[in-house]
CSV table of C-alpha atoms and ligand atoms in Angstrom, one decimal:
chain,number,residue,atom,x,y,z
A,24,UNK,CA,16.5,27.8,48.7
A,25,UNK,CA,12.8,26.9,48.8
A,26,UNK,CA,11.8,30.1,47.4
A,27,UNK,CA,14.5,29.9,44.5
A,28,UNK,CA,13.2,26.2,43.8
A,29,UNK,CA,9.7,27.3,43.6
A,30,UNK,CA,10.4,30.3,41.2
A,31,UNK,CA,13.1,28.4,39.1
A,32,UNK,CA,11.6,25.0,38.5
A,33,UNK,CA,14.4,24.2,36.0
A,34,UNK,CA,17.2,24.7,38.6
A,35,UNK,CA,18.2,21.6,40.6
A,36,UNK,CA,19.0,22.5,44.2
A,37,UNK,CA,20.5,20.4,46.9
A,38,UNK,CA,20.7,21.7,50.4
A,39,UNK,CA,23.5,19.7,52.1
A,40,UNK,CA,24.6,19.5,55.7
A,41,UNK,CA,27.1,17.2,57.5
A,42,UNK,CA,24.6,16.8,60.3
A,43,UNK,CA,22.5,13.9,59.0
A,44,UNK,CA,19.8,14.3,61.8
A,45,UNK,CA,19.1,17.8,60.6
A,46,UNK,CA,18.8,16.7,57.0
A,47,UNK,CA,16.4,13.9,58.0
A,48,UNK,CA,14.3,16.5,60.0
A,49,UNK,CA,14.1,18.6,56.7
A,50,UNK,CA,13.0,15.4,55.0
A,51,UNK,CA,10.3,14.5,57.6
A,52,UNK,CA,7.2,13.5,55.9
A,53,UNK,CA,5.1,15.4,58.4
A,54,UNK,CA,5.7,19.1,57.3
A,55,UNK,CA,4.6,20.2,60.8
A,56,UNK,CA,7.9,18.6,62.2
A,57,UNK,CA,10.4,20.9,60.1
A,58,UNK,CA,13.2,22.0,62.4
A,59,UNK,CA,12.3,25.7,61.8
A,60,UNK,CA,8.9,27.2,62.1
A,61,UNK,CA,8.4,29.9,59.4
A,62,UNK,CA,5.0,31.0,58.1
A,63,UNK,CA,4.5,29.7,54.5
A,64,UNK,CA,7.6,27.6,54.3
A,65,UNK,CA,5.9,24.1,54.6
A,66,UNK,CA,3.4,25.1,51.8
A,67,UNK,CA,6.4,25.8,49.5
A,68,UNK,CA,8.3,22.7,50.6
A,69,UNK,CA,5.2,20.6,49.8
A,70,UNK,CA,5.5,21.7,46.2
A,71,UNK,CA,9.3,21.5,45.6
A,72,UNK,CA,10.7,19.0,48.0
A,73,UNK,CA,12.0,15.9,46.2
A,74,UNK,CA,11.3,17.6,42.9
A,75,UNK,CA,13.9,20.3,42.4
A,76,UNK,CA,14.8,20.7,46.0
A,77,UNK,CA,16.6,17.8,47.6
A,78,UNK,CA,17.9,17.7,51.2
A,79,UNK,CA,21.0,15.5,51.5
A,80,UNK,CA,24.1,14.9,53.6
A,81,UNK,CA,26.1,13.8,50.6
A,82,UNK,CA,28.1,17.0,50.7
A,83,UNK,CA,31.0,15.9,48.6
A,84,UNK,CA,29.0,14.6,45.7
A,85,UNK,CA,26.6,17.6,45.7
A,86,UNK,CA,29.5,20.2,45.4
A,87,UNK,CA,31.2,18.1,42.8
A,88,UNK,CA,28.0,18.3,40.6
A,89,UNK,CA,27.2,22.0,41.3
A,90,UNK,CA,27.8,25.0,39.1
A,91,UNK,CA,27.1,27.4,42.1
A,92,UNK,CA,27.6,26.7,45.8
A,93,UNK,CA,26.0,28.9,48.5
A,94,UNK,CA,27.7,29.0,51.9
A,95,UNK,CA,24.9,29.5,54.4
A,96,UNK,CA,26.5,28.3,57.8
A,97,UNK,CA,26.3,29.7,61.2
A,98,UNK,CA,28.7,32.5,62.2
A,99,UNK,CA,28.2,32.9,65.9
A,100,UNK,CA,30.4,35.3,68.1
A,101,UNK,CA,33.7,33.7,69.0
A,102,UNK,CA,33.8,32.3,72.5
A,103,UNK,CA,37.5,32.0,73.1
A,104,UNK,CA,40.7,33.6,71.9
A,105,UNK,CA,41.5,36.6,70.0
A,106,UNK,CA,38.3,38.7,69.5
A,107,UNK,CA,36.3,36.6,71.8
A,108,UNK,CA,32.9,38.1,72.5
A,109,UNK,CA,33.5,40.5,69.7
A,110,UNK,CA,34.0,39.0,66.3
A,111,UNK,CA,32.5,36.0,64.4
A,112,UNK,CA,33.8,32.5,64.6
A,113,UNK,CA,34.5,31.6,61.1
A,114,UNK,CA,35.4,28.0,61.6
A,115,UNK,CA,32.4,26.7,59.7
A,116,UNK,CA,32.9,29.1,56.7
A,117,UNK,CA,36.5,28.1,56.6
A,118,UNK,CA,35.8,24.4,56.6
A,119,UNK,CA,33.1,24.9,53.9
A,120,UNK,CA,35.7,26.7,51.8
A,121,UNK,CA,38.1,23.8,52.3
A,122,UNK,CA,35.3,21.3,51.5
A,123,UNK,CA,34.4,23.2,48.3
A,124,UNK,CA,38.2,23.5,47.3
A,125,UNK,CA,38.4,19.7,47.7
A,126,UNK,CA,35.3,18.6,46.0
A,127,UNK,CA,34.5,21.1,43.2
A,128,UNK,CA,35.1,20.4,39.6
A,129,UNK,CA,35.5,22.7,36.6
A,130,UNK,CA,34.4,26.4,37.3
A,131,UNK,CA,32.4,27.0,40.4
A,132,UNK,CA,30.7,30.1,41.6
A,133,UNK,CA,31.0,30.3,45.4
A,134,UNK,CA,28.3,32.6,47.0
A,135,UNK,CA,28.6,34.0,50.5
A,136,UNK,CA,25.1,33.9,52.0
A,137,UNK,CA,26.0,33.9,55.7
A,138,UNK,CA,26.4,37.3,57.2
A,139,UNK,CA,30.2,37.8,57.5
A,140,UNK,CA,32.7,40.2,58.8
A,141,UNK,CA,33.9,42.5,56.1
A,142,UNK,CA,36.8,40.9,54.0
A,143,UNK,CA,35.8,37.2,54.6
A,144,UNK,CA,35.4,36.8,51.0
A,145,UNK,CA,39.3,37.2,50.7
A,146,UNK,CA,39.7,34.3,53.3
A,147,UNK,CA,37.4,32.2,51.0
A,148,UNK,CA,39.3,33.2,47.9
A,149,UNK,CA,42.7,32.4,49.6
A,150,UNK,CA,41.5,28.8,50.6
A,151,UNK,CA,40.0,28.3,47.1
A,152,UNK,CA,43.2,29.5,45.3
A,153,UNK,CA,45.3,27.1,47.3
A,154,UNK,CA,43.5,24.3,45.1
A,155,UNK,CA,45.8,25.6,42.2
A,156,UNK,CA,48.9,24.7,44.3
A,157,UNK,CA,47.6,21.4,45.5
A,158,UNK,CA,46.1,19.9,42.5
A,159,UNK,CA,47.9,21.4,39.5
A,160,UNK,CA,46.7,18.8,37.2
A,161,UNK,CA,43.1,19.5,37.6
A,162,UNK,CA,41.7,22.6,35.9
A,163,UNK,CA,39.4,24.0,38.7
A,164,UNK,CA,38.5,27.6,39.0
A,165,UNK,CA,36.3,29.7,41.3
A,166,UNK,CA,34.6,33.1,41.5
A,167,UNK,CA,33.5,34.4,44.9
A,168,UNK,CA,30.5,36.5,45.3
A,169,UNK,CA,28.7,38.0,48.2
A,170,UNK,CA,24.9,37.9,48.3
A,171,UNK,CA,23.7,38.8,51.7
A,172,UNK,CA,20.4,37.8,53.0
A,173,UNK,CA,18.0,40.5,54.3
A,174,UNK,CA,15.0,38.3,55.3
A,175,UNK,CA,13.7,38.6,58.8
A,176,UNK,CA,12.4,35.6,60.8
A,177,UNK,CA,8.8,35.2,60.9
A,178,UNK,CA,8.3,36.9,57.6
A,179,UNK,CA,11.0,35.0,55.7
A,180,UNK,CA,9.0,33.8,52.9
A,181,UNK,CA,7.3,37.1,52.0
A,182,UNK,CA,10.6,39.0,52.3
A,183,UNK,CA,12.2,36.5,49.8
A,184,UNK,CA,9.2,36.5,47.4
A,185,UNK,CA,9.1,40.3,47.4
A,186,UNK,CA,12.5,41.6,48.5
A,187,UNK,CA,13.3,45.4,48.8
A,188,UNK,CA,16.5,44.6,46.9
A,189,UNK,CA,18.9,41.7,46.1
A,190,UNK,CA,22.5,42.7,46.5
A,191,UNK,CA,25.2,41.0,44.6
A,192,UNK,CA,28.8,41.8,45.3
A,193,UNK,CA,31.8,40.6,43.3
A,194,UNK,CA,34.6,41.3,40.9
A,195,UNK,CA,33.6,38.8,38.2
A,196,UNK,CA,30.8,40.3,36.0
A,197,UNK,CA,30.0,37.0,34.4
A,198,UNK,CA,29.5,35.2,37.7
A,199,UNK,CA,27.4,38.2,39.1
A,200,UNK,CA,25.2,38.0,36.0
A,201,UNK,CA,24.8,34.1,36.5
A,202,UNK,CA,23.5,34.8,39.9
A,203,UNK,CA,21.3,37.5,38.8
A,204,UNK,CA,19.7,35.2,36.2
A,205,UNK,CA,18.3,33.2,39.1
A,206,UNK,CA,16.7,36.1,40.9
A,207,UNK,CA,15.3,37.6,37.7
A,208,UNK,CA,12.9,34.8,37.6
A,209,UNK,CA,10.8,36.8,40.2
A,210,UNK,CA,12.6,39.9,41.3
A,211,UNK,CA,12.3,43.1,39.2
A,212,UNK,CA,15.6,43.9,37.5
A,213,UNK,CA,15.8,47.4,39.1
A,214,UNK,CA,15.9,45.8,42.6
A,215,UNK,CA,18.9,43.6,41.8
A,216,UNK,CA,22.0,45.7,42.4
A,217,UNK,CA,25.8,45.1,41.9
A,218,UNK,CA,28.6,46.3,44.1
A,219,UNK,CA,32.1,45.3,44.9
A,220,UNK,CA,32.6,42.5,47.4
A,221,UNK,CA,33.4,44.7,50.4
A,222,UNK,CA,30.4,47.1,49.9
A,223,UNK,CA,28.3,44.1,49.7
A,224,UNK,CA,29.7,42.6,53.0
A,225,UNK,CA,29.5,45.9,54.7
A,226,UNK,CA,26.0,46.8,53.6
A,227,UNK,CA,24.6,43.8,55.3
A,228,UNK,CA,26.3,44.7,58.7
A,229,UNK,CA,25.3,48.3,58.0
A,230,UNK,CA,21.6,47.5,57.5
A,231,UNK,CA,21.4,45.4,60.6
A,232,UNK,CA,23.3,48.0,62.6
A,233,UNK,CA,21.0,50.9,61.5
A,234,UNK,CA,17.9,48.7,62.2
A,235,UNK,CA,19.2,48.0,65.7
A,236,UNK,CA,20.2,51.5,66.3
A,237,UNK,CA,16.5,52.7,65.6
A,238,UNK,CA,15.2,50.1,68.3
A,239,UNK,CA,17.8,51.4,70.8
A,240,UNK,CA,16.7,54.9,69.9
A,241,UNK,CA,13.1,54.3,70.5
A,242,UNK,CA,13.8,52.2,73.6
A,243,UNK,CA,15.8,55.0,75.1
A,244,UNK,CA,12.9,57.4,74.3
A,245,UNK,CA,10.6,54.8,76.1
A,246,UNK,CA,12.3,55.5,79.4
A,247,UNK,CA,11.9,59.3,79.0
A,248,UNK,CA,8.3,58.8,78.2
A,249,UNK,CA,7.8,56.8,81.5
A,250,UNK,CA,9.2,59.7,83.6
A,251,UNK,CA,7.7,62.6,81.8
A,252,UNK,CA,4.1,61.4,81.2
A,253,UNK,CA,4.4,61.0,77.4
A,254,UNK,CA,3.5,57.8,75.6
A,255,UNK,CA,5.9,56.0,73.4
A,256,UNK,CA,3.5,54.7,70.8
A,257,UNK,CA,2.2,58.3,70.3
A,258,UNK,CA,5.7,59.6,70.0
A,259,UNK,CA,6.7,56.9,67.5
A,260,UNK,CA,3.5,57.6,65.5
A,261,UNK,CA,4.2,61.3,65.4
A,262,UNK,CA,7.8,61.1,64.5
A,263,UNK,CA,7.3,58.1,62.0
A,264,UNK,CA,4.8,60.2,59.9
A,265,UNK,CA,7.7,62.4,59.0
A,266,UNK,CA,8.6,60.7,55.6
A,267,UNK,CA,12.3,61.3,56.2
A,268,UNK,CA,12.1,59.1,59.3
A,269,UNK,CA,9.4,56.6,58.3
A,270,UNK,CA,7.2,54.5,60.5
A,271,UNK,CA,8.9,51.1,60.4
A,272,UNK,CA,11.1,49.7,63.3
A,273,UNK,CA,9.9,52.2,65.8
A,274,UNK,CA,8.2,49.8,68.1
A,275,UNK,CA,9.4,50.0,71.7
A,276,UNK,CA,10.0,46.8,73.4
A,277,UNK,CA,12.3,44.7,75.7
A,278,UNK,CA,15.1,45.3,73.3
A,279,UNK,CA,16.2,43.4,70.1
A,280,UNK,CA,17.0,39.7,70.1
A,281,UNK,CA,17.6,37.3,67.4
A,282,UNK,CA,20.9,35.8,66.1
A,283,UNK,CA,22.1,38.8,64.0
A,284,UNK,CA,21.8,42.3,65.4
A,285,UNK,CA,24.1,42.0,68.4
A,286,UNK,CA,26.6,39.8,66.5
A,287,UNK,CA,26.6,42.2,63.4
A,288,UNK,CA,27.1,45.3,65.6
A,289,UNK,CA,29.9,43.6,67.5
A,290,UNK,CA,31.6,42.8,64.2
A,291,UNK,CA,31.3,46.5,63.2
A,292,UNK,CA,32.8,47.5,66.5
A,293,UNK,CA,35.6,45.1,66.2
A,294,UNK,CA,36.3,46.2,62.6
A,295,UNK,CA,36.3,49.9,63.6
A,296,UNK,CA,38.7,49.2,66.5
A,297,UNK,CA,40.9,47.2,64.3
A,298,UNK,CA,41.3,50.3,62.1
A,299,UNK,CA,41.8,52.5,65.0
A,300,UNK,CA,38.3,54.1,64.6
A,301,UNK,CA,37.6,54.1,68.3
A,302,UNK,CA,35.0,56.9,68.2
A,303,UNK,CA,33.2,54.9,65.6
A,304,UNK,CA,33.4,51.7,67.7
A,305,UNK,CA,32.1,53.6,70.7
A,306,UNK,CA,29.2,54.9,68.8
A,307,UNK,CA,27.9,51.5,67.7
A,308,UNK,CA,28.7,49.9,71.0
A,309,UNK,CA,26.3,52.1,72.6
A,310,UNK,CA,23.3,50.6,70.6
A,311,UNK,CA,24.1,47.3,72.4
A,312,UNK,CA,24.5,48.9,75.8
A,313,UNK,CA,21.1,50.5,75.7
A,314,UNK,CA,19.6,47.2,74.6
A,315,UNK,CA,20.9,45.3,77.6
A,316,UNK,CA,20.1,48.3,79.8
A,317,UNK,CA,16.4,48.2,78.6
A,318,UNK,CA,16.2,44.5,79.9
A,319,UNK,CA,17.8,45.3,83.1
A,320,UNK,CA,15.6,48.3,83.8
A,321,UNK,CA,12.4,46.2,83.1
A,322,UNK,CA,13.6,43.6,85.6
A,323,UNK,CA,14.3,46.2,88.2
A,324,UNK,CA,10.9,47.8,87.6
A,325,UNK,CA,9.3,44.3,88.2
A,326,UNK,CA,11.2,43.8,91.5
A,327,UNK,CA,10.3,47.3,92.7
A,328,UNK,CA,6.7,47.0,92.0
A,329,UNK,CA,6.5,43.5,93.8
A,330,UNK,CA,7.6,45.0,96.9
A,331,UNK,CA,11.4,44.5,96.4
A,332,UNK,CA,11.0,40.7,96.9
A,333,UNK,CA,10.5,38.0,94.4
A,334,UNK,CA,11.4,35.0,96.7
A,335,UNK,CA,8.8,32.3,96.5
A,336,UNK,CA,6.6,34.4,94.2
A,337,UNK,CA,5.1,32.8,91.0
A,338,UNK,CA,5.5,34.9,87.9
A,339,UNK,CA,3.8,34.1,84.6
A,340,UNK,CA,5.9,34.6,81.5
A,341,UNK,CA,4.0,35.0,78.3
A,342,UNK,CA,6.4,34.4,75.2
A,343,UNK,CA,9.9,33.2,75.2
A,344,UNK,CA,10.7,33.7,71.4
A,345,UNK,CA,12.7,36.8,70.5
A,346,UNK,CA,9.7,37.9,68.4
A,347,UNK,CA,6.3,36.5,67.2
A,348,UNK,CA,6.0,33.9,64.4
A,349,UNK,CA,9.2,32.1,65.2
A,350,UNK,CA,10.4,29.4,67.4
A,351,UNK,CA,13.8,31.0,67.6
A,352,UNK,CA,15.1,32.1,71.1
A,353,UNK,CA,18.6,33.1,70.2
A,354,UNK,CA,19.4,36.3,72.2
A,355,UNK,CA,15.8,36.6,73.2
A,356,UNK,CA,15.2,39.3,75.8
A,357,UNK,CA,13.1,36.7,77.7
A,358,UNK,CA,16.3,34.7,78.6
A,359,UNK,CA,17.9,37.6,80.3
A,360,UNK,CA,14.8,38.8,82.1
A,361,UNK,CA,13.9,35.2,83.2
A,362,UNK,CA,17.5,34.8,84.4
A,363,UNK,CA,17.3,37.9,86.6
A,364,UNK,CA,13.9,36.9,88.0
A,365,UNK,CA,15.2,33.4,88.8
A,366,UNK,CA,18.2,34.8,90.6
A,367,UNK,CA,15.8,36.8,92.7
A,368,UNK,CA,14.2,33.5,93.8
A,369,UNK,CA,11.0,33.7,91.6
A,370,UNK,CA,9.2,30.6,90.2
A,371,UNK,CA,8.3,31.0,86.6
A,372,UNK,CA,5.3,29.7,84.7
A,373,UNK,CA,6.3,29.9,81.1
A,374,UNK,CA,4.2,29.8,77.9
A,375,UNK,CA,5.1,30.4,74.3
A,376,UNK,CA,3.1,29.6,71.1
A,377,UNK,CA,6.0,27.8,69.2
A,378,UNK,CA,9.1,27.5,71.5
A,379,UNK,CA,9.4,24.0,72.9
A,380,UNK,CA,10.1,22.9,76.5
A,381,UNK,CA,13.4,21.5,75.3
A,382,UNK,CA,14.6,24.9,73.9
A,383,UNK,CA,13.6,26.7,77.1
A,384,UNK,CA,15.5,24.0,79.1
A,385,UNK,CA,18.5,24.6,77.0
A,386,UNK,CA,18.4,28.3,77.5
A,387,UNK,CA,17.7,28.4,81.2
A,388,UNK,CA,19.1,25.1,82.6
A,389,UNK,CA,21.9,24.0,80.3
A,390,UNK,CA,23.3,27.4,79.4
A,391,UNK,CA,22.4,29.4,82.6
A,392,UNK,CA,22.7,26.7,85.2
A,393,UNK,CA,19.1,26.9,86.7
A,394,UNK,CA,17.3,24.0,88.0
A,395,UNK,CA,14.4,22.3,86.1
A,396,UNK,CA,12.2,22.7,89.2
A,397,UNK,CA,12.4,26.5,89.2
A,398,UNK,CA,9.9,26.9,86.2
A,399,UNK,CA,7.0,25.1,84.5
A,400,UNK,CA,6.3,24.7,80.9
A,401,UNK,CA,2.6,25.3,80.0
A,402,UNK,CA,0.8,24.3,76.8
A,403,UNK,CA,-2.2,26.2,77.8
A,404,UNK,CA,-2.0,29.9,78.1
A,405,UNK,CA,-4.4,30.2,80.9
A,406,UNK,CA,-2.6,27.7,83.2
A,407,UNK,CA,0.4,30.1,83.6
A,408,UNK,CA,-1.8,32.4,85.7
A,409,UNK,CA,-2.7,29.8,88.4
A,410,UNK,CA,-1.5,31.3,91.7
A,411,UNK,CA,0.7,33.9,89.9
A,412,UNK,CA,1.6,37.3,91.5
A,413,UNK,CA,2.4,38.9,88.2
A,414,UNK,CA,2.6,38.3,84.5
A,415,UNK,CA,5.2,39.6,82.0
A,416,UNK,CA,4.4,39.9,78.4
A,417,UNK,CA,7.6,39.2,76.5
A,418,UNK,CA,6.6,38.4,73.0
A,419,UNK,CA,3.9,40.0,71.0
A,420,UNK,CA,2.0,36.7,69.9
A,421,UNK,CA,-1.4,37.6,68.8
A,422,UNK,CA,-3.2,35.3,71.3
A,423,UNK,CA,-1.8,37.4,74.0
A,424,UNK,CA,-3.6,40.5,72.7
A,425,UNK,CA,-7.0,38.7,73.3
A,426,UNK,CA,-6.7,37.3,76.8
A,427,UNK,CA,-9.8,37.1,79.0
A,428,UNK,CA,-8.6,39.2,81.9
A,429,UNK,CA,-11.8,38.6,83.9
A,430,UNK,CA,-11.2,34.9,83.7
A,431,UNK,CA,-7.6,35.4,84.7
A,432,UNK,CA,-8.4,37.6,87.7
A,433,UNK,CA,-10.3,34.7,89.3
A,434,UNK,CA,-7.1,32.5,89.6
A,435,UNK,CA,-4.3,34.9,90.4
A,436,UNK,CA,-2.9,36.2,93.7
A,437,UNK,CA,-3.9,39.9,94.7
A,438,UNK,CA,-2.6,42.3,94.3
A,439,UNK,CA,-1.8,41.2,90.7
A,440,UNK,CA,0.6,43.0,88.3
A,441,UNK,CA,0.6,43.0,84.5
A,442,UNK,CA,4.0,44.0,83.1
A,443,UNK,CA,3.5,44.6,79.4
A,444,UNK,CA,6.8,45.1,77.7
A,445,UNK,CA,5.3,45.0,74.1
A,446,UNK,CA,2.5,47.5,74.6
A,447,UNK,CA,-0.2,44.8,73.5
A,448,UNK,CA,-2.8,45.0,76.3
A,449,UNK,CA,-5.5,47.6,76.6
A,450,UNK,CA,-4.7,49.7,79.6
A,451,UNK,CA,-8.2,50.8,80.2
A,452,UNK,CA,-9.6,47.2,80.2
A,453,UNK,CA,-6.9,46.1,82.6
A,454,UNK,CA,-7.2,49.0,85.0
A,455,UNK,CA,-11.1,48.9,85.0
A,456,UNK,CA,-10.7,45.4,86.5
A,457,UNK,CA,-8.6,46.7,89.3
A,458,UNK,CA,-5.4,45.0,88.0
A,459,UNK,CA,-2.2,46.8,88.4
A,460,UNK,CA,-0.4,47.6,85.0
A,461,UNK,CA,3.1,48.7,84.2
A,462,UNK,CA,3.4,49.2,80.5
A,463,UNK,CA,6.7,50.1,78.8
A,464,UNK,CA,7.0,53.7,77.7
A,465,UNK,CA,3.7,54.6,79.1
A,466,UNK,CA,3.9,57.9,81.1
A,467,UNK,CA,0.5,57.1,82.7
A,468,UNK,CA,2.1,54.1,84.7
A,469,UNK,CA,2.5,56.3,87.8
B,524,UGA,C1,16.9,41.0,61.2
B,524,UGA,C2,16.7,41.9,60.0
B,524,UGA,O1,15.6,42.6,60.2
B,524,UGA,C3,16.9,41.3,58.7
B,524,UGA,O2,16.8,42.2,57.7
B,524,UGA,C4,18.1,40.5,58.6
B,524,UGA,O3,18.2,39.7,57.3
B,524,UGA,C5,18.2,39.4,59.8
B,524,UGA,O4,18.2,40.3,61.0
B,524,UGA,C6,19.5,38.8,59.7
B,524,UGA,O5,20.5,39.4,59.6
B,524,UGA,O6,19.4,37.5,59.7
B,524,UGA,P1,15.3,39.3,62.5
B,524,UGA,O7,16.4,39.3,63.6
B,524,UGA,O8,14.9,37.9,61.9
B,524,UGA,O9,15.8,40.1,61.2
B,524,UGA,O10,14.1,40.0,63.0
B,524,UGA,P2,13.6,41.5,63.1
B,524,UGA,O11,12.2,41.7,62.7
B,524,UGA,O12,14.6,42.5,62.6
B,524,UGA,O13,13.6,41.8,64.7
B,524,UGA,C7,14.8,41.7,65.5
B,524,UGA,C8,14.5,42.1,66.9
B,524,UGA,O14,14.1,43.5,67.0
B,524,UGA,C9,13.3,41.4,67.6
B,524,UGA,O15,13.6,41.0,68.9
B,524,UGA,C10,12.2,42.4,67.5
B,524,UGA,O16,11.2,42.1,68.5
B,524,UGA,C11,12.9,43.7,67.7
B,524,UGA,N1,12.1,44.8,67.2
B,524,UGA,C12,11.9,45.0,65.9
B,524,UGA,C13,11.7,45.8,68.0
B,524,UGA,O17,11.9,45.7,69.3
B,524,UGA,N2,11.0,46.9,67.4
B,524,UGA,C14,10.8,47.0,66.2
B,524,UGA,O18,10.2,48.1,65.7
B,524,UGA,C15,11.3,46.0,65.3
């Protein structure tokens, strides 16, 4: 919404949330305190906030006065009941639709921005249509569009400013053109594409599934590299130069995290099984299985290298976010690997450039039941190494690429191990200092 506000000064945008605390965080005078860290976002907000972009908790009023309403709520995987662990929990989408149905006036275009299971637009339509029955005196009408978001965290602003495409799905050409009129202010017309609602919803799930599948593919090859003497970055480079394959999304690592890939594939698997397409479901399911296997095998490798015993050993963890340039830890591989190490009795010294102690506490203690005295939170990257037996590089933050290993060597326990799951350290430098190195996908580990 910030990017729309910036590019369309004549459009008035209100971002509303029933959570007043969240809204006041977005209104914080100090732009360093925004609830989400995203490079470039605070600079845009500085220009547009309280001009044509307002953050408010007056949901009803805002909907009443709007021509277009974007639904951008969370759609996590269902925890209980039918489809638990497999399909999205749509309670917030449904309650948004009900709120819009109650508060809207005149004709309102309702845009699905959240990533949703295919056919959710029908649910929204059904709820909105009920307004005709309930309020027969008021002439309220709705058009429902799907306009999925393809931005990635950490590069959200540039992805929005320069998108590969903008997808608008719908069955009401007038409404679709009204939404197009917004994007045309900064997106070239040939990048704005129209489809029907179901193609649009399915395209979003498909894009994420294909991206995640590429990561599982390269990660499965990383394991083959380790046993054969090949090197995964070289293999990725060689295959990526084939223009049919392309070089992006071929970086091996500890597996994909983030709020979307796993959830979207699970939705695809659920949809396939619902329609009896079991082979299709199994095919996509394997992408998730390889992803968690990758984390398990990294953990087993660490235990094996540290003599099969982690009890009372100190392990430094560099990075807790699911990728660099974000403070988001949802589905972060670091959570699973830290959980397994803690279960082995290790003590963890954790550092991240943007993730707060509070978030790590939520992930490890509140959600996984570990005690607060089993790990430390370190503001200074070098302090994690004090008395450590090993370090695990979990996130590819740039400062981890420039660590002074000689300085580190003087404070760690020997023999000291570096486990590089992101392939960011220089193996020659590490080895020349006599430090043991295990690098993901590196066939020279042995
Ligand atoms: C992903 C998609 O890339 C976006 O297009 C989509 O809009 C978004 O999900 C969404 O549906 O919200 P995001 O999860 O923010 O974006 O971040 P990615 O850059 O895709 O990274 C996801 C995970 O894959 C990270 O853990 C990252 O470290 C990992 N990854 C990515 C790799 O291991 N290797 C790669 O080559 C690329």
